PDB file of C-alpha atoms in Angstrom:
ATOM      1  CA  ALA A   1      88.850 114.541 104.223  1.00  0.00           C
ATOM      2  CA  GLN A   2      86.553 112.664 101.904  1.00  0.00           C
ATOM      3  CA  SER A   3      86.613 108.890 101.419  1.00  0.00           C
ATOM      4  CA  VAL A   4      84.587 106.027 100.017  1.00  0.00           C
ATOM      5  CA  THR A   5      83.925 102.522 101.297  1.00  0.00           C
ATOM      6  CA  GLN A   6      83.051  99.750  98.915  1.00  0.00           C
ATOM      7  CA  LEU A   7      81.117  96.950 100.575  1.00  0.00           C
ATOM      8  CA  GLY A   8      82.176  93.570  99.322  1.00  0.00           C
ATOM      9  CA  SER A   9      85.548  92.998  97.723  1.00  0.00           C
ATOM     10  CA  HIS A  10      84.074  90.257  95.513  1.00  0.00           C
ATOM     11  CA  VAL A  11      80.610  90.001  94.000  1.00  0.00           C
ATOM     12  CA  SER A  12      79.400  87.088  91.889  1.00  0.00           C
ATOM     13  CA  VAL A  13      76.278  87.179  89.726  1.00  0.00           C
ATOM     14  CA  SER A  14      74.798  84.983  87.044  1.00  0.00           C
ATOM     15  CA  GLU A  15      74.637  86.191  83.494  1.00  0.00           C
ATOM     16  CA  GLY A  16      71.380  88.105  83.075  1.00  0.00           C
ATOM     17  CA  ALA A  17      71.016  88.853  86.771  1.00  0.00           C
ATOM     18  CA  LEU A  18      70.978  92.259  88.422  1.00  0.00           C
ATOM     19  CA  VAL A  19      74.350  93.768  89.245  1.00  0.00           C
ATOM     20  CA  LEU A  20      74.564  95.812  92.459  1.00  0.00           C
ATOM     21  CA  LEU A  21      77.904  97.166  93.657  1.00  0.00           C
ATOM     22  CA  ARG A  22      77.796  99.197  96.844  1.00  0.00           C
ATOM     23  CA  CYS A  23      79.622 102.409  97.645  1.00  0.00           C
ATOM     24  CA  ASN A  24      79.218 104.686 100.649  1.00  0.00           C
ATOM     25  CA  TYR A  25      80.966 108.000 100.921  1.00  0.00           C
ATOM     26  CA  SER A  26      82.123 110.250 103.695  1.00  0.00           C
ATOM     27  CA  SER A  27      82.457 113.933 102.971  1.00  0.00           C
ATOM     28  CA  SER A  28      81.979 117.108 104.962  1.00  0.00           C
ATOM     29  CA  VAL A  29      81.035 119.051 101.837  1.00  0.00           C
ATOM     30  CA  PRO A  30      78.920 118.120  98.809  1.00  0.00           C
ATOM     31  CA  PRO A  31      80.943 115.528  96.935  1.00  0.00           C
ATOM     32  CA  TYR A  32      81.519 114.623  93.346  1.00  0.00           C
ATOM     33  CA  LEU A  33      81.295 110.850  92.930  1.00  0.00           C
ATOM     34  CA  PHE A  34      82.531 108.512  90.238  1.00  0.00           C
ATOM     35  CA  TRP A  35      82.637 104.878  89.212  1.00  0.00           C
ATOM     36  CA  TYR A  36      85.588 103.556  87.247  1.00  0.00           C
ATOM     37  CA  VAL A  37      86.054 100.086  85.742  1.00  0.00           C
ATOM     38  CA  GLN A  38      89.323  98.233  85.250  1.00  0.00           C
ATOM     39  CA  TYR A  39      89.507  95.246  82.940  1.00  0.00           C
ATOM     40  CA  PRO A  40      92.415  92.815  83.417  1.00  0.00           C
ATOM     41  CA  ASN A  41      95.774  94.322  82.529  1.00  0.00           C
ATOM     42  CA  GLN A  42      94.194  97.584  81.467  1.00  0.00           C
ATOM     43  CA  GLY A  43      93.961 101.080  82.885  1.00  0.00           C
ATOM     44  CA  LEU A  44      90.905 102.450  84.625  1.00  0.00           C
ATOM     45  CA  GLN A  45      88.044 103.770  82.529  1.00  0.00           C
ATOM     46  CA  LEU A  46      85.341 106.197  83.656  1.00  0.00           C
ATOM     47  CA  LEU A  47      81.881 104.567  83.825  1.00  0.00           C
ATOM     48  CA  LEU A  48      79.853 107.471  85.147  1.00  0.00           C
ATOM     49  CA  LYS A  49      79.987 110.537  87.358  1.00  0.00           C
ATOM     50  CA  TYR A  50      77.776 112.561  89.714  1.00  0.00           C
ATOM     51  CA  THR A  51      78.508 116.269  89.925  1.00  0.00           C
ATOM     52  CA  SER A  52      75.438 117.636  91.754  1.00  0.00           C
ATOM     53  CA  ALA A  53      73.019 117.620  88.828  1.00  0.00           C
ATOM     54  CA  ALA A  54      70.556 114.731  88.450  1.00  0.00           C
ATOM     55  CA  THR A  55      70.790 112.199  91.280  1.00  0.00           C
ATOM     56  CA  LEU A  56      70.296 109.260  88.918  1.00  0.00           C
ATOM     57  CA  VAL A  57      73.277 109.058  86.639  1.00  0.00           C
ATOM     58  CA  LYS A  58      73.532 106.895  83.552  1.00  0.00           C
ATOM     59  CA  GLY A  59      76.869 105.702  82.276  1.00  0.00           C
ATOM     60  CA  ILE A  60      78.363 103.524  79.609  1.00  0.00           C
ATOM     61  CA  ASN A  61      77.567  99.854  78.997  1.00  0.00           C
ATOM     62  CA  GLY A  62      74.114 100.088  80.626  1.00  0.00           C
ATOM     63  CA  PHE A  63      75.352 100.989  84.105  1.00  0.00           C
ATOM     64  CA  GLU A  64      73.733 103.597  86.291  1.00  0.00           C
ATOM     65  CA  ALA A  65      74.117 104.905  89.827  1.00  0.00           C
ATOM     66  CA  GLU A  66      71.930 106.869  92.190  1.00  0.00           C
ATOM     67  CA  PHE A  67      73.213 109.497  94.600  1.00  0.00           C
ATOM     68  CA  LYS A  68      71.359 109.238  97.910  1.00  0.00           C
ATOM     69  CA  LYS A  69      72.432 111.937 100.326  1.00  0.00           C
ATOM     70  CA  SER A  70      70.327 110.584 103.202  1.00  0.00           C
ATOM     71  CA  GLU A  71      72.136 107.256 102.938  1.00  0.00           C
ATOM     72  CA  THR A  72      75.510 108.696 101.868  1.00  0.00           C
ATOM     73  CA  SER A  73      75.487 106.116  99.105  1.00  0.00           C
ATOM     74  CA  PHE A  74      76.292 105.924  95.406  1.00  0.00           C
ATOM     75  CA  HIS A  75      75.583 102.308  94.467  1.00  0.00           C
ATOM     76  CA  LEU A  76      76.227 101.061  90.934  1.00  0.00           C
ATOM     77  CA  THR A  77      73.613  98.936  89.186  1.00  0.00           C
ATOM     78  CA  LYS A  78      72.969  97.215  85.897  1.00  0.00           C
ATOM     79  CA  PRO A  79      69.719  95.355  85.196  1.00  0.00           C
ATOM     80  CA  SER A  80      71.242  92.421  83.357  1.00  0.00           C
ATOM     81  CA  ALA A  81      74.838  91.263  83.683  1.00  0.00           C
ATOM     82  CA  HIS A  82      76.894  90.248  80.665  1.00  0.00           C
ATOM     83  CA  MET A  83      79.973  88.078  80.733  1.00  0.00           C
ATOM     84  CA  SER A  84      81.935  91.065  79.461  1.00  0.00           C
ATOM     85  CA  ASP A  85      81.096  93.001  82.655  1.00  0.00           C
ATOM     86  CA  ALA A  86      83.562  90.898  84.648  1.00  0.00           C
ATOM     87  CA  ALA A  87      86.122  93.403  85.912  1.00  0.00           C
ATOM     88  CA  GLU A  88      87.250  95.428  88.915  1.00  0.00           C
ATOM     89  CA  TYR A  89      85.036  98.375  89.802  1.00  0.00           C
ATOM     90  CA  PHE A  90      86.213 101.384  91.788  1.00  0.00           C
ATOM     91  CA  CYS A  91      84.153 104.074  93.440  1.00  0.00           C
ATOM     92  CA  ALA A  92      85.862 107.454  93.866  1.00  0.00           C
ATOM     93  CA  VAL A  93      85.113 110.803  95.494  1.00  0.00           C
ATOM     94  CA  THR A  94      86.429 114.314  95.255  1.00  0.00           C
ATOM     95  CA  HIS A  95      85.447 117.898  95.977  1.00  0.00           C
ATOM     96  CA  SER A  96      86.822 121.368  95.550  1.00  0.00           C
ATOM     97  CA  ASN A  97      88.439 121.514  98.990  1.00  0.00           C
ATOM     98  CA  SER A  98      90.895 118.802  97.946  1.00  0.00           C
ATOM     99  CA  GLY A  99      91.784 120.421  94.664  1.00  0.00           C
ATOM    100  CA  TYR A 100      89.587 117.779  93.046  1.00  0.00           C
ATOM    101  CA  ALA A 101      92.064 114.977  93.793  1.00  0.00           C
ATOM    102  CA  LEU A 102      90.262 111.649  93.440  1.00  0.00           C
ATOM    103  CA  ASN A 103      90.157 109.289  96.419  1.00  0.00           C
ATOM    104  CA  PHE A 104      89.431 105.738  95.312  1.00  0.00           C
ATOM    105  CA  GLY A 105      87.851 102.885  97.203  1.00  0.00           C
ATOM    106  CA  LYS A 106      89.550  99.508  97.428  1.00  0.00           C
ATOM    107  CA  GLY A 107      87.529  98.111  94.580  1.00  0.00           C
ATOM    108  CA  THR A 108      84.996  95.342  94.017  1.00  0.00           C
ATOM    109  CA  SER A 109      85.776  92.438  91.740  1.00  0.00           C
ATOM    110  CA  LEU A 110      82.716  91.392  89.727  1.00  0.00           C
ATOM    111  CA  LEU A 111      82.513  87.803  88.559  1.00  0.00           C
ATOM    112  CA  VAL A 112      79.811  86.844  86.049  1.00  0.00           C
ATOM    113  CA  THR A 113      78.969  83.173  85.767  1.00  0.00           C
ATOM    114  CA  PRO A 114      77.188  81.507  82.834  1.00  0.00           C
TER     115      PRO A 114
ATOM    116  CA  GLU B   1      92.677 109.874  69.501  1.00  0.00           C
ATOM    117  CA  ALA B   2      95.663 108.167  71.068  1.00  0.00           C
ATOM    118  CA  GLY B   3      95.334 107.272  74.717  1.00  0.00           C
ATOM    119  CA  VAL B   4      97.768 107.681  77.575  1.00  0.00           C
ATOM    120  CA  VAL B   5     100.923 105.747  76.790  1.00  0.00           C
ATOM    121  CA  GLN B   6     103.150 104.295  79.474  1.00  0.00           C
ATOM    122  CA  SER B   7     106.379 102.378  79.335  1.00  0.00           C
ATOM    123  CA  PRO B   8     107.673  99.939  80.218  1.00  0.00           C
ATOM    124  CA  ARG B   9     104.626  97.736  80.824  1.00  0.00           C
ATOM    125  CA  TYR B  10     106.623  95.394  83.000  1.00  0.00           C
ATOM    126  CA  LYS B  11     109.868  95.823  84.881  1.00  0.00           C
ATOM    127  CA  ILE B  12     111.711  93.409  87.160  1.00  0.00           C
ATOM    128  CA  ILE B  13     114.656  94.709  89.139  1.00  0.00           C
ATOM    129  CA  GLU B  14     116.729  93.811  92.169  1.00  0.00           C
ATOM    130  CA  LYS B  15     116.243  95.844  95.322  1.00  0.00           C
ATOM    131  CA  LYS B  16     118.419  98.937  95.618  1.00  0.00           C
ATOM    132  CA  GLN B  17     118.449  99.354  91.836  1.00  0.00           C
ATOM    133  CA  PRO B  18     116.975 102.442  90.184  1.00  0.00           C
ATOM    134  CA  VAL B  19     113.960 102.356  87.895  1.00  0.00           C
ATOM    135  CA  ALA B  20     112.157 104.901  85.764  1.00  0.00           C
ATOM    136  CA  PHE B  21     108.697 104.994  84.230  1.00  0.00           C
ATOM    137  CA  TRP B  22     107.631 107.173  81.347  1.00  0.00           C
ATOM    138  CA  CYS B  23     104.225 108.599  80.497  1.00  0.00           C
ATOM    139  CA  ASN B  24     102.918 110.397  77.440  1.00  0.00           C
ATOM    140  CA  PRO B  25      99.497 111.934  78.163  1.00  0.00           C
ATOM    141  CA  ILE B  26      96.692 112.604  75.745  1.00  0.00           C
ATOM    142  CA  SER B  27      97.430 115.628  73.610  1.00  0.00           C
ATOM    143  CA  GLY B  28      95.968 118.799  75.065  1.00  0.00           C
ATOM    144  CA  HIS B  29      95.517 117.422  78.587  1.00  0.00           C
ATOM    145  CA  ASN B  30      97.238 119.848  80.916  1.00  0.00           C
ATOM    146  CA  THR B  31      96.744 117.812  84.080  1.00  0.00           C
ATOM    147  CA  LEU B  32      98.822 114.693  84.638  1.00  0.00           C
ATOM    148  CA  TYR B  33      98.722 112.265  87.542  1.00  0.00           C
ATOM    149  CA  TRP B  34     100.865 109.428  88.815  1.00  0.00           C
ATOM    150  CA  TYR B  35      99.046 106.851  90.921  1.00  0.00           C
ATOM    151  CA  LEU B  36     100.299 103.803  92.783  1.00  0.00           C
ATOM    152  CA  GLN B  37      98.128 100.691  92.778  1.00  0.00           C
ATOM    153  CA  ASN B  38      98.956  97.838  95.116  1.00  0.00           C
ATOM    154  CA  LEU B  39      97.462  94.413  94.559  1.00  0.00           C
ATOM    155  CA  GLY B  40      93.821  94.344  95.597  1.00  0.00           C
ATOM    156  CA  GLN B  41      93.726  98.054  96.343  1.00  0.00           C
ATOM    157  CA  GLY B  42      92.485 101.184  94.690  1.00  0.00           C
ATOM    158  CA  PRO B  43      94.860 103.685  93.118  1.00  0.00           C
ATOM    159  CA  GLU B  44      96.585 106.132  95.471  1.00  0.00           C
ATOM    160  CA  LEU B  45      97.749 109.508  94.246  1.00  0.00           C
ATOM    161  CA  LEU B  46     101.490 110.106  94.201  1.00  0.00           C
ATOM    162  CA  ILE B  47     101.707 113.408  92.359  1.00  0.00           C
ATOM    163  CA  ARG B  48      99.602 115.748  90.230  1.00  0.00           C
ATOM    164  CA  TYR B  49     100.890 118.197  87.636  1.00  0.00           C
ATOM    165  CA  GLU B  50      99.212 121.211  86.124  1.00  0.00           C
ATOM    166  CA  ASN B  51     101.309 121.759  83.013  1.00  0.00           C
ATOM    167  CA  GLU B  52     104.890 121.495  84.280  1.00  0.00           C
ATOM    168  CA  GLU B  53     104.109 122.461  87.874  1.00  0.00           C
ATOM    169  CA  ALA B  54     103.697 119.824  90.576  1.00  0.00           C
ATOM    170  CA  VAL B  55     100.631 121.124  92.430  1.00  0.00           C
ATOM    171  CA  ASP B  56     100.160 118.156  94.762  1.00  0.00           C
ATOM    172  CA  ASP B  57     103.086 115.941  95.719  1.00  0.00           C
ATOM    173  CA  SER B  58     102.191 115.480  99.366  1.00  0.00           C
ATOM    174  CA  GLN B  59     101.952 111.674  99.009  1.00  0.00           C
ATOM    175  CA  LEU B  60     105.193 111.237  97.068  1.00  0.00           C
ATOM    176  CA  PRO B  61     107.933 109.607  99.210  1.00  0.00           C
ATOM    177  CA  LYS B  62     110.558 112.152  98.342  1.00  0.00           C
ATOM    178  CA  ASP B  63     113.462 110.282  99.898  1.00  0.00           C
ATOM    179  CA  ARG B  64     113.438 107.787  97.035  1.00  0.00           C
ATOM    180  CA  PHE B  65     110.823 108.930  94.523  1.00  0.00           C
ATOM    181  CA  SER B  66     111.139 111.798  92.097  1.00  0.00           C
ATOM    182  CA  ALA B  67     109.101 112.967  89.150  1.00  0.00           C
ATOM    183  CA  GLU B  68     109.370 115.530  86.437  1.00  0.00           C
ATOM    184  CA  ARG B  69     107.247 116.853  83.633  1.00  0.00           C
ATOM    185  CA  LEU B  70     109.448 118.841  81.341  1.00  0.00           C
ATOM    186  CA  LYS B  71     107.717 121.186  78.892  1.00  0.00           C
ATOM    187  CA  GLY B  72     104.376 120.230  80.393  1.00  0.00           C
ATOM    188  CA  VAL B  73     103.902 117.125  78.237  1.00  0.00           C
ATOM    189  CA  ASP B  74     105.695 113.831  78.940  1.00  0.00           C
ATOM    190  CA  SER B  75     106.475 112.815  82.492  1.00  0.00           C
ATOM    191  CA  THR B  76     108.951 110.517  84.178  1.00  0.00           C
ATOM    192  CA  LEU B  77     108.644 108.885  87.590  1.00  0.00           C
ATOM    193  CA  LYS B  78     111.836 107.571  89.138  1.00  0.00           C
ATOM    194  CA  ILE B  79     112.561 105.373  92.135  1.00  0.00           C
ATOM    195  CA  GLN B  80     116.080 105.237  93.523  1.00  0.00           C
ATOM    196  CA  PRO B  81     116.818 102.976  95.244  1.00  0.00           C
ATOM    197  CA  ALA B  82     113.899 100.572  94.881  1.00  0.00           C
ATOM    198  CA  GLU B  83     112.711  98.567  97.868  1.00  0.00           C
ATOM    199  CA  LEU B  84     110.749  95.328  98.016  1.00  0.00           C
ATOM    200  CA  GLY B  85     107.640  97.226  99.084  1.00  0.00           C
ATOM    201  CA  ASP B  86     107.689  99.261  95.887  1.00  0.00           C
ATOM    202  CA  SER B  87     106.400  96.291  93.909  1.00  0.00           C
ATOM    203  CA  ALA B  88     103.119  97.584  92.489  1.00  0.00           C
ATOM    204  CA  VAL B  89     101.514  98.996  89.375  1.00  0.00           C
ATOM    205  CA  TYR B  90     102.318 102.615  88.605  1.00  0.00           C
ATOM    206  CA  LEU B  91      99.496 104.302  86.744  1.00  0.00           C
ATOM    207  CA  CYS B  92      99.675 107.505  84.783  1.00  0.00           C
ATOM    208  CA  ALA B  93      96.534 109.468  83.972  1.00  0.00           C
ATOM    209  CA  SER B  94      95.739 112.732  82.252  1.00  0.00           C
ATOM    210  CA  SER B  95      92.696 114.969  82.381  1.00  0.00           C
ATOM    211  CA  PRO B  96      91.119 117.603  80.170  1.00  0.00           C
ATOM    212  CA  ASN B  97      90.295 119.566  83.328  1.00  0.00           C
ATOM    213  CA  ARG B  98      86.808 118.185  83.693  1.00  0.00           C
ATOM    214  CA  VAL B  99      86.364 117.335  87.348  1.00  0.00           C
ATOM    215  CA  GLY B 100      87.221 113.721  88.084  1.00  0.00           C
ATOM    216  CA  GLU B 101      87.467 112.670  84.446  1.00  0.00           C
ATOM    217  CA  LEU B 102      90.792 110.920  84.246  1.00  0.00           C
ATOM    218  CA  PHE B 103      92.115 108.927  81.333  1.00  0.00           C
ATOM    219  CA  PHE B 104      94.450 106.192  82.514  1.00  0.00           C
ATOM    220  CA  GLY B 105      97.279 104.404  80.813  1.00  0.00           C
ATOM    221  CA  GLU B 106      97.677 100.634  81.091  1.00  0.00           C
ATOM    222  CA  GLY B 107     100.194 100.992  83.883  1.00  0.00           C
ATOM    223  CA  SER B 108     103.738  99.888  84.547  1.00  0.00           C
ATOM    224  CA  ARG B 109     103.997  96.810  86.714  1.00  0.00           C
ATOM    225  CA  LEU B 110     107.114  96.822  88.881  1.00  0.00           C
ATOM    226  CA  THR B 111     108.481  93.742  90.604  1.00  0.00           C
ATOM    227  CA  VAL B 112     111.351  94.256  93.038  1.00  0.00           C
ATOM    228  CA  LEU B 113     113.275  91.109  93.961  1.00  0.00           C
TER     229      LEU B 113
END
């Protein structure tokens, strides 16, 4: 079965600083990988996805992620944090063997300080 | 385009009482999901529908949980009887059948006293 591990349940950055949220996956077959964001009291929203095309994936709001097979990683980055980026971020994985059911990580809470 | 609509947003009940949650997916989305989200955790799949057929309900605790999706549109998730451990947010999502692209509702937060 496939799974993801998000390193760090809480990450704090200063406004304007680099955002780096870590995600490692475990999958016996080539995975599809996703990042979702959840703002307070809202549903999850897709940020970006990797589906075996380009390894560097760009998403909404200036976020991007790079699929690194050798490191089994799919870390999320943004060059300059905004206050509005404060939210919960979830990494997720799926593949055809599971009927494409998404398995989510436990999430990383991003705090942006002035 | 209207998003996924869920109701109620909040529900407080006593243990052993029944509760039901309703979901209206985005028009044209054939796939519908119910997820459970505990505090500080990621969503966990309860059930997935393709049209009106439940194609994956392996994680649904069938002794107390039930779900239906009549006519392949709206869906209802029911818990009877509720237990203290059921306190969580119940998320509904729908998909246009693009892999992993789910559109989530705002969730229904259940508190069992």
